[in-house]
CSV table of C-alpha atoms in Angstrom, one decimal:
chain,number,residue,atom,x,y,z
A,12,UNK,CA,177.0,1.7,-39.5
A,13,UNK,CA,173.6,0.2,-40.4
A,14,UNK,CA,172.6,3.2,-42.2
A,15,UNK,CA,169.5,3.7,-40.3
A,16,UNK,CA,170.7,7.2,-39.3
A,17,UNK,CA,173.2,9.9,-40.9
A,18,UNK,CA,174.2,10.7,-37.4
A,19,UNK,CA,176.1,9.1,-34.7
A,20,UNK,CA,175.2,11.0,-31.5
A,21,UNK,CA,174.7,8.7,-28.5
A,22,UNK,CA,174.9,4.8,-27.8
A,23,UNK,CA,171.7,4.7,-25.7
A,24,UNK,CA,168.7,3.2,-27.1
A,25,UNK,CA,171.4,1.7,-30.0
A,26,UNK,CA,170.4,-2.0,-30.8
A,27,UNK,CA,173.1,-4.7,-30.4
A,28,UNK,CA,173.6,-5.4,-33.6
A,29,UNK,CA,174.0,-1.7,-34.8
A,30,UNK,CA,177.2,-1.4,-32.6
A,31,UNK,CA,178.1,-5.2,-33.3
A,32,UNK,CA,178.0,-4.1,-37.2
A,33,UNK,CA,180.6,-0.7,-36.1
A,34,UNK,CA,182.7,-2.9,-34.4
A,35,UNK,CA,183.4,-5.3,-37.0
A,36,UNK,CA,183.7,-2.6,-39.6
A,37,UNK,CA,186.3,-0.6,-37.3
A,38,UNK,CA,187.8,-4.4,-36.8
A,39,UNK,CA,188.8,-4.4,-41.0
A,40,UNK,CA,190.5,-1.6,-40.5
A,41,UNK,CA,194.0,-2.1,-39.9
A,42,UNK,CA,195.6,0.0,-42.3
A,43,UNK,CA,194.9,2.8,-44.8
A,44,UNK,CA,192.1,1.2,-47.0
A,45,UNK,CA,191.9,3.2,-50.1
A,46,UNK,CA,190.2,6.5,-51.0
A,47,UNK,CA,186.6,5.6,-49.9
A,48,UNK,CA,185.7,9.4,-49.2
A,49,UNK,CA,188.0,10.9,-51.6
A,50,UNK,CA,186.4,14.4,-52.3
A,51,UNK,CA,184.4,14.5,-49.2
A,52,UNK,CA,185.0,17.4,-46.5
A,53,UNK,CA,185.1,16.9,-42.5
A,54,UNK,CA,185.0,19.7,-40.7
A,55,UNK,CA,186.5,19.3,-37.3
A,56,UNK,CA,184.5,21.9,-34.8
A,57,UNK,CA,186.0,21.3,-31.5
A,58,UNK,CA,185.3,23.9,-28.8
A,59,UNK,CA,186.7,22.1,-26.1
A,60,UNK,CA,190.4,21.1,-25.7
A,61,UNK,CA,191.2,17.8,-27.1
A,62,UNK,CA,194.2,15.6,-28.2
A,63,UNK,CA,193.2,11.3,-28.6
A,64,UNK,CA,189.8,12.3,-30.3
A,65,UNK,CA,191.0,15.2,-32.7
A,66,UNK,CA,193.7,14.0,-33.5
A,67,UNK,CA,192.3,10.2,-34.4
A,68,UNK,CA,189.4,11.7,-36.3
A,69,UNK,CA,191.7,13.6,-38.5
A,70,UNK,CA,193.6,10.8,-39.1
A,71,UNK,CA,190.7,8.8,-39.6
A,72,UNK,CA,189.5,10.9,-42.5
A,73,UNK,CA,193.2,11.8,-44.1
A,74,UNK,CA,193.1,7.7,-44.5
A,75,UNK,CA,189.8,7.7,-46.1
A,76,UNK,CA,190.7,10.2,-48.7
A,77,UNK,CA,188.5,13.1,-47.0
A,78,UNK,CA,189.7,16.6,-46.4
A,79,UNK,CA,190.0,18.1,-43.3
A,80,UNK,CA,188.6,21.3,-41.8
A,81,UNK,CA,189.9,22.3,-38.0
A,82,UNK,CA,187.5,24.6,-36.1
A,83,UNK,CA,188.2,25.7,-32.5
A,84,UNK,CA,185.8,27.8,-30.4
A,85,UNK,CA,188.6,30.6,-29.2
A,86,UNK,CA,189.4,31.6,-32.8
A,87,UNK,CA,185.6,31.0,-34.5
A,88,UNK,CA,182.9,33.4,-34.2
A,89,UNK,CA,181.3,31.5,-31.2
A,90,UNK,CA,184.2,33.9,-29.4
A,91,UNK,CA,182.0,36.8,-30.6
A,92,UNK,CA,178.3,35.7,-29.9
A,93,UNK,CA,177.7,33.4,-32.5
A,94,UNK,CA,175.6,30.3,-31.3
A,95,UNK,CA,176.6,26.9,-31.9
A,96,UNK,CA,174.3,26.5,-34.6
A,97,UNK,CA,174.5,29.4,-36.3
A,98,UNK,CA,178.5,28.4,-36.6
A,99,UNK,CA,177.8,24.8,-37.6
A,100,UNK,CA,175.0,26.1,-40.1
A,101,UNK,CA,177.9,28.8,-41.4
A,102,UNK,CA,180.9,25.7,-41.8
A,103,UNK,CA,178.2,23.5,-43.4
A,104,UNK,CA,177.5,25.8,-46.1
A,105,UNK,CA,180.7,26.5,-47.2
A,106,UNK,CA,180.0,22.2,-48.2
A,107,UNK,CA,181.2,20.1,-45.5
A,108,UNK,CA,180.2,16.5,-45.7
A,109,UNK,CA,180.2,16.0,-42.2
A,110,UNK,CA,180.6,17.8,-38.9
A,111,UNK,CA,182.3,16.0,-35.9
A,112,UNK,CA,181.5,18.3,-32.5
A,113,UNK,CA,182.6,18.9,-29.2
A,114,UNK,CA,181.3,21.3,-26.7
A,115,UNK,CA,180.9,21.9,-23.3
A,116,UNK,CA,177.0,22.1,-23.7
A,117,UNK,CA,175.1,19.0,-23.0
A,118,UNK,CA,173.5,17.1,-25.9
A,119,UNK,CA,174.8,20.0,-28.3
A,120,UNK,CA,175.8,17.5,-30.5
A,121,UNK,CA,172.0,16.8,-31.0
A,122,UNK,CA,170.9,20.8,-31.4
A,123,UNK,CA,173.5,21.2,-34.4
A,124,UNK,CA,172.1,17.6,-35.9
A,125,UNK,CA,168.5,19.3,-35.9
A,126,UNK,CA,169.8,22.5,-37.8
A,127,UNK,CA,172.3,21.4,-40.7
A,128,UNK,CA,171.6,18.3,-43.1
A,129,UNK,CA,175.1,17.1,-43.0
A,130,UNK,CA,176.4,14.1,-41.0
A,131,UNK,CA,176.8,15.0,-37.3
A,132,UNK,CA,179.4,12.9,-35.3
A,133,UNK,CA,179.7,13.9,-31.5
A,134,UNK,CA,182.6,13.8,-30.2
A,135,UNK,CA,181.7,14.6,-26.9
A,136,UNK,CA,178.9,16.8,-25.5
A,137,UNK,CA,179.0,17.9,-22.1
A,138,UNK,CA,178.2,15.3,-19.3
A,139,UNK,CA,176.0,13.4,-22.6
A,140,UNK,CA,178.1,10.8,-24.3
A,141,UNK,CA,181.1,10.3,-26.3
A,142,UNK,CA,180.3,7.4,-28.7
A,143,UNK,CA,183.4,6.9,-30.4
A,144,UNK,CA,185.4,6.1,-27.5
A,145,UNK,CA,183.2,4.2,-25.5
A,146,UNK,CA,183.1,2.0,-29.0
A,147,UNK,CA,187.1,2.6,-29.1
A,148,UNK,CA,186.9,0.9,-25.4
A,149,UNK,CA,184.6,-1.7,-26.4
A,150,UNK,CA,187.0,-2.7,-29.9
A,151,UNK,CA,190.1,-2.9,-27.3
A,152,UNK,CA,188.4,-5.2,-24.6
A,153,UNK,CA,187.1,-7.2,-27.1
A,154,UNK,CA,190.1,-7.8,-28.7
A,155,UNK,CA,192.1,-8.5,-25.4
A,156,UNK,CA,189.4,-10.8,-23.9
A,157,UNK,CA,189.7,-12.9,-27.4
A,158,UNK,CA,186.0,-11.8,-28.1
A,159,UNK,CA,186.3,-9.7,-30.7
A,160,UNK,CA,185.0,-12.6,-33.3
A,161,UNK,CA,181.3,-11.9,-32.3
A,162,UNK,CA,181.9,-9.2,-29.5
A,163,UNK,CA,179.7,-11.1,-27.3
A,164,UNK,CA,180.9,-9.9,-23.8
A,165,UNK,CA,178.7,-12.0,-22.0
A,166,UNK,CA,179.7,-13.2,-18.4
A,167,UNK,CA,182.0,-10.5,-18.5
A,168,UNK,CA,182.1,-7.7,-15.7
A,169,UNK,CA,183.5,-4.1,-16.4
A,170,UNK,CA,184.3,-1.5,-13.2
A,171,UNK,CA,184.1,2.3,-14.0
A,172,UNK,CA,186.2,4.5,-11.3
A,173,UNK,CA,186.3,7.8,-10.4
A,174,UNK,CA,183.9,10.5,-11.7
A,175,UNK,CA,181.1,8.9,-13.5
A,176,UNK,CA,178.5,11.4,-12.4
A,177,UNK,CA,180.2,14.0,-14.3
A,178,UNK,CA,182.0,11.5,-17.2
A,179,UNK,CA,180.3,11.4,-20.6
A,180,UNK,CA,182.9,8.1,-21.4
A,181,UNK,CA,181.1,6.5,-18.3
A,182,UNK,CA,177.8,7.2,-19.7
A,183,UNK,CA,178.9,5.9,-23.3
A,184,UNK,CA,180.5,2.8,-22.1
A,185,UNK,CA,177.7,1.8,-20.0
A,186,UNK,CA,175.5,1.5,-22.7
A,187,UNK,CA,178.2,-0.2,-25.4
A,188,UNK,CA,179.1,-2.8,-22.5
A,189,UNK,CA,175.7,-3.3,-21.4
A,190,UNK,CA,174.6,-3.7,-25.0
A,191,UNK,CA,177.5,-6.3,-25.6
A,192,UNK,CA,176.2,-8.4,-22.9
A,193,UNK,CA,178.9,-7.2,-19.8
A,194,UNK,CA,178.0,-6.0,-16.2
A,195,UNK,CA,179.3,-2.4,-14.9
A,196,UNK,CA,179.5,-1.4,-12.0
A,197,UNK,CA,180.1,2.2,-11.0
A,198,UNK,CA,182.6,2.5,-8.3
A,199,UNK,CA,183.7,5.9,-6.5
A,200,UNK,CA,183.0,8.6,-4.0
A,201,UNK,CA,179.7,9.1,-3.0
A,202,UNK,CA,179.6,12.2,-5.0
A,203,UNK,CA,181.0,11.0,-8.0
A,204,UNK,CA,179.0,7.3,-8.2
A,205,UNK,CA,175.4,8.4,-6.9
A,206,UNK,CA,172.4,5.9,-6.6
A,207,UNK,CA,171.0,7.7,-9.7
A,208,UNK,CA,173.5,6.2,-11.9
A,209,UNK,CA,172.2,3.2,-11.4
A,210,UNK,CA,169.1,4.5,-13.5
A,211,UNK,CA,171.5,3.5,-16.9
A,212,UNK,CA,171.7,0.0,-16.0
A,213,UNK,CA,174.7,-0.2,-13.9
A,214,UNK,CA,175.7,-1.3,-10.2
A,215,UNK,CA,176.8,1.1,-7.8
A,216,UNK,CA,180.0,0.7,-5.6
A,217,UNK,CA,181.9,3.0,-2.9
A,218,UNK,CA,184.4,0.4,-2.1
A,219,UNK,CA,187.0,-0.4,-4.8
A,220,UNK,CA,188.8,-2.5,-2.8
A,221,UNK,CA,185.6,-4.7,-2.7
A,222,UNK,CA,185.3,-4.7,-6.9
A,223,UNK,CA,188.7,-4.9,-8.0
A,224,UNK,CA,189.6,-8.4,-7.4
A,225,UNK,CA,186.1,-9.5,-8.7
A,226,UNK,CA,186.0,-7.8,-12.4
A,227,UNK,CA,187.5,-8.7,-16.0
A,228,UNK,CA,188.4,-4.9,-16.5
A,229,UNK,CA,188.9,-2.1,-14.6
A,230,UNK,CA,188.4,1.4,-16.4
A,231,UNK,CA,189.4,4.5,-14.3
A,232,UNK,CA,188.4,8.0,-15.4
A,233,UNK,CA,190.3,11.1,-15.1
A,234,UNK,CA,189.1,13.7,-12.4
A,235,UNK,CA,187.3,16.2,-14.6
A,236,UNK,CA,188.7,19.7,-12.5
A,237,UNK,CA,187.3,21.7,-15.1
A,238,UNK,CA,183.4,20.2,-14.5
A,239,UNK,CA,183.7,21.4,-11.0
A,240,UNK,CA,184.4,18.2,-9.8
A,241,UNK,CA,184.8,17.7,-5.9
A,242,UNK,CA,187.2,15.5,-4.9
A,243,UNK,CA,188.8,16.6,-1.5
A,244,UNK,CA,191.9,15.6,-0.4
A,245,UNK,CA,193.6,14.3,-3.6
A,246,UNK,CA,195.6,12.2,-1.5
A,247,UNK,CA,192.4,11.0,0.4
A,248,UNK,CA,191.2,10.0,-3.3
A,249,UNK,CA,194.1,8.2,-4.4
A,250,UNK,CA,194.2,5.8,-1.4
A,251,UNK,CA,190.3,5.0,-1.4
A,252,UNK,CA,189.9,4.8,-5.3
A,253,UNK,CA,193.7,5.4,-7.2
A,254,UNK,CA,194.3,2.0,-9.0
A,255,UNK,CA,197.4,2.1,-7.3
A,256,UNK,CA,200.4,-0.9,-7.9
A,257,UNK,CA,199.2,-2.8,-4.9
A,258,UNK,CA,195.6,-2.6,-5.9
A,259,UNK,CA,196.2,-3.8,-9.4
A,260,UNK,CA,198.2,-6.5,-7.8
A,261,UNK,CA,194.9,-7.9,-6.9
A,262,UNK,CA,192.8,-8.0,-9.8
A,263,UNK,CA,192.4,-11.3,-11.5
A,264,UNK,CA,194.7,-13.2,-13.6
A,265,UNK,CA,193.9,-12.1,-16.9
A,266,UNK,CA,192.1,-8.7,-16.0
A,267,UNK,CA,192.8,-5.5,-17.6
A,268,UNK,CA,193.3,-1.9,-16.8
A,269,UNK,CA,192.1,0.7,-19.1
A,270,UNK,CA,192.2,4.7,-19.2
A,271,UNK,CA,190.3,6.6,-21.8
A,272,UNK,CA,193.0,9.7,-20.8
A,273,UNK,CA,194.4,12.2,-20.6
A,274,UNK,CA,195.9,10.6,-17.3
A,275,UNK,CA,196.2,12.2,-13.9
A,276,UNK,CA,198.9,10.2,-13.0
A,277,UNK,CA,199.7,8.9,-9.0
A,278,UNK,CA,196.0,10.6,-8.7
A,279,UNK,CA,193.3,8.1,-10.7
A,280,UNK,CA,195.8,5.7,-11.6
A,281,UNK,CA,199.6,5.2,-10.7
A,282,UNK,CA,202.0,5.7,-13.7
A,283,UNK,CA,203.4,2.1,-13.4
A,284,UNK,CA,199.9,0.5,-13.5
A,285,UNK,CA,199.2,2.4,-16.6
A,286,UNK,CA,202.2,1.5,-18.3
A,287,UNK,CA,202.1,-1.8,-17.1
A,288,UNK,CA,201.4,-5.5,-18.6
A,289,UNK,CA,197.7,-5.4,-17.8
A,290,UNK,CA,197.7,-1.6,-19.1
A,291,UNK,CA,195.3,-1.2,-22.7
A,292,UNK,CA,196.2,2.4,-22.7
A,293,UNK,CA,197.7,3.0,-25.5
A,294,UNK,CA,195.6,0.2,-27.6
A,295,UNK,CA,192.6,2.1,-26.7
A,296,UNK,CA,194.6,5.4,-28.6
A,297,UNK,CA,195.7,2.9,-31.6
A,298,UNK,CA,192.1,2.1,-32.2
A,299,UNK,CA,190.8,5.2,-32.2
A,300,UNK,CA,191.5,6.0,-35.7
A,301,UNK,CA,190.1,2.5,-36.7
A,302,UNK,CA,186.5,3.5,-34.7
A,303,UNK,CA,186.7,7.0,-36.3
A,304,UNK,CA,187.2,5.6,-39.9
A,305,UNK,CA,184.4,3.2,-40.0
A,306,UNK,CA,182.0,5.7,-38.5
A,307,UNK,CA,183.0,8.2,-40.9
A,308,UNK,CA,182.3,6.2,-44.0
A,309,UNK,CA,179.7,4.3,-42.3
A,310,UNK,CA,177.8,7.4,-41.8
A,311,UNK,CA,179.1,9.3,-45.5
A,312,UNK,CA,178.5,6.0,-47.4
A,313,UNK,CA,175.1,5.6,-46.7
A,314,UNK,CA,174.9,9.3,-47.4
A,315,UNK,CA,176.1,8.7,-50.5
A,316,UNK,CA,174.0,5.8,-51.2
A,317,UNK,CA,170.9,7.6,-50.2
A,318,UNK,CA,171.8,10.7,-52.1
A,319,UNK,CA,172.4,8.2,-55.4
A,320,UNK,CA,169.5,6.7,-55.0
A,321,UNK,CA,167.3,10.0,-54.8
A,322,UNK,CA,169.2,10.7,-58.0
């Protein structure tokens, strides 16, 4: 991290070299590094289900040195009445270093960042963003396009499928590609890709049969059923926009398929596609940790630094 900001909330309106500078941090870190964060405190507070990101950002600050709090919303006080704040104000003074969130509400993530003085990390707020894994996407194509050197992703052309409208990885990864230097196009039902999309600096497909020969990635999304999403005939779904085996069959030589999961499989994406030769699946889960790491002690480090320096 750059250390212009003790948070890491969204990837909108980040400059190029800010995520560059992430990316190459989260790059170094191939293995356990040390004890860079040895008496710090994270405190997981995750009020929506989760496995990839809890899981990677525990890991993430185990490796670091950092202790780890778990928080869920059905056994915290949020089950009683207690406001997201009030919670994250209650964890933070029991001294937590940093708070990494999830919630249901859109841009809660920001709202506790306003009311504690800890780091904030979100890790997914509503229909807002999801940062870390639209960087954990970004590390993995980088890395299998051979442009994780200076991840300049210039020239290269990105497809999001299924529910973007509702997806906060869509929203994420349209800004970390776009900043990178890649096209994205949006591709789904009607519903699900709306022209408004297009307001993030994306294109705007209905046809994936018409995008999926022509891109260097495709990305598909898992149907979010509990967002209300609207999907039909799920057999309807799969044949207009699953990445089945004999749409995959078509992409370029060299293209890849990628799935931020949990998977739906035979509905978004067929189970031999995303355990196939093209399939980054699991390297997207392998980097996770890496993302979470150098966020974490981006973000605690320049904490630190600051707090030093004030001393």
């Amino acid at each position: 991290m750059s250390g212009s900001s003790k948070h890491l909330l969204q990837l909108r309106g980040k400059r190029p070299d800010e995520i560059r500078a992430l990316l190459a941090s989260a790059r170094e870190l191939t293995s356990p590094t040390g004890r860079e964060l040895a008496g710090s405190t994270v405190a997981n507070l995750f009020f929506e289900d989760s496995t990839r990101t809890r899981v990677s950002f525990t890991i993430a600050a185990q490796r670091l040195g950092a202790s780890v709090v778990d928080l869920s919303g059905k056994g915290s006080s949020l089950s009683k009445g207690e406001t997201l704040t009030d919670t994250a104000r209650t964890v933070e003074a029991m001294g937590v270093d940093a708070l990494v969130v999830r919630c249901a509400q859109s841009g809660g993530a920001g709202l506790i960042a306003g009311a504690v003085s800890c780091a904030v990390i979100n890790a997914g707020d509503g229909r807002h963003e999801h940062p870390t894994q639209a960087l954990t996407d970004a590390l993995t194509l980088s890395s299998a396009l051979g442009r994780d050197g200076d991840f300049d992703l210039s020239g290269v052309r990105v497809a999001i499928v299924g529910d973007c409208a509702a997806s906060r990885v869509a929203r994420s990864n349209i800004a970390c590609l776009r900043a990178l230097g890649a096209e994205v196009v949006c591709c789904g039902p009607a519903s699900m890709a709306p022209p408004a999309l297009a307001t993030l600096g994306c294109a705007i497909s209905h046809d994936l049969d018409e995008v999926v020969g022509e891109v260097d990635a495709v990305m598909t999304l898992r149907i979010q059923f509990e967002r209300n999403s609207s999907i039909g005939s799920a057999r309807e779904y799969r044949e207009r926009w699953g990445l089945t085996v004999e749409r995959a069959e078509r992409m370029r030589p060299g293209a890849w398929v990628m799935h931020p999961g949990p998977i739906n499989r035979g509905l978004e994406i067929d189970g031999e596609v995303a355990d196939g030769a093209r399939s980054l699946v699991l390297g997207q889960v392998a980097n996770g940790p890496r993302v979470r790491m150098a966020a974490l002690s981006g973000l605690l480090g320049a904490c630190r630094e600051s707090c030093t320096g004030a001393g």
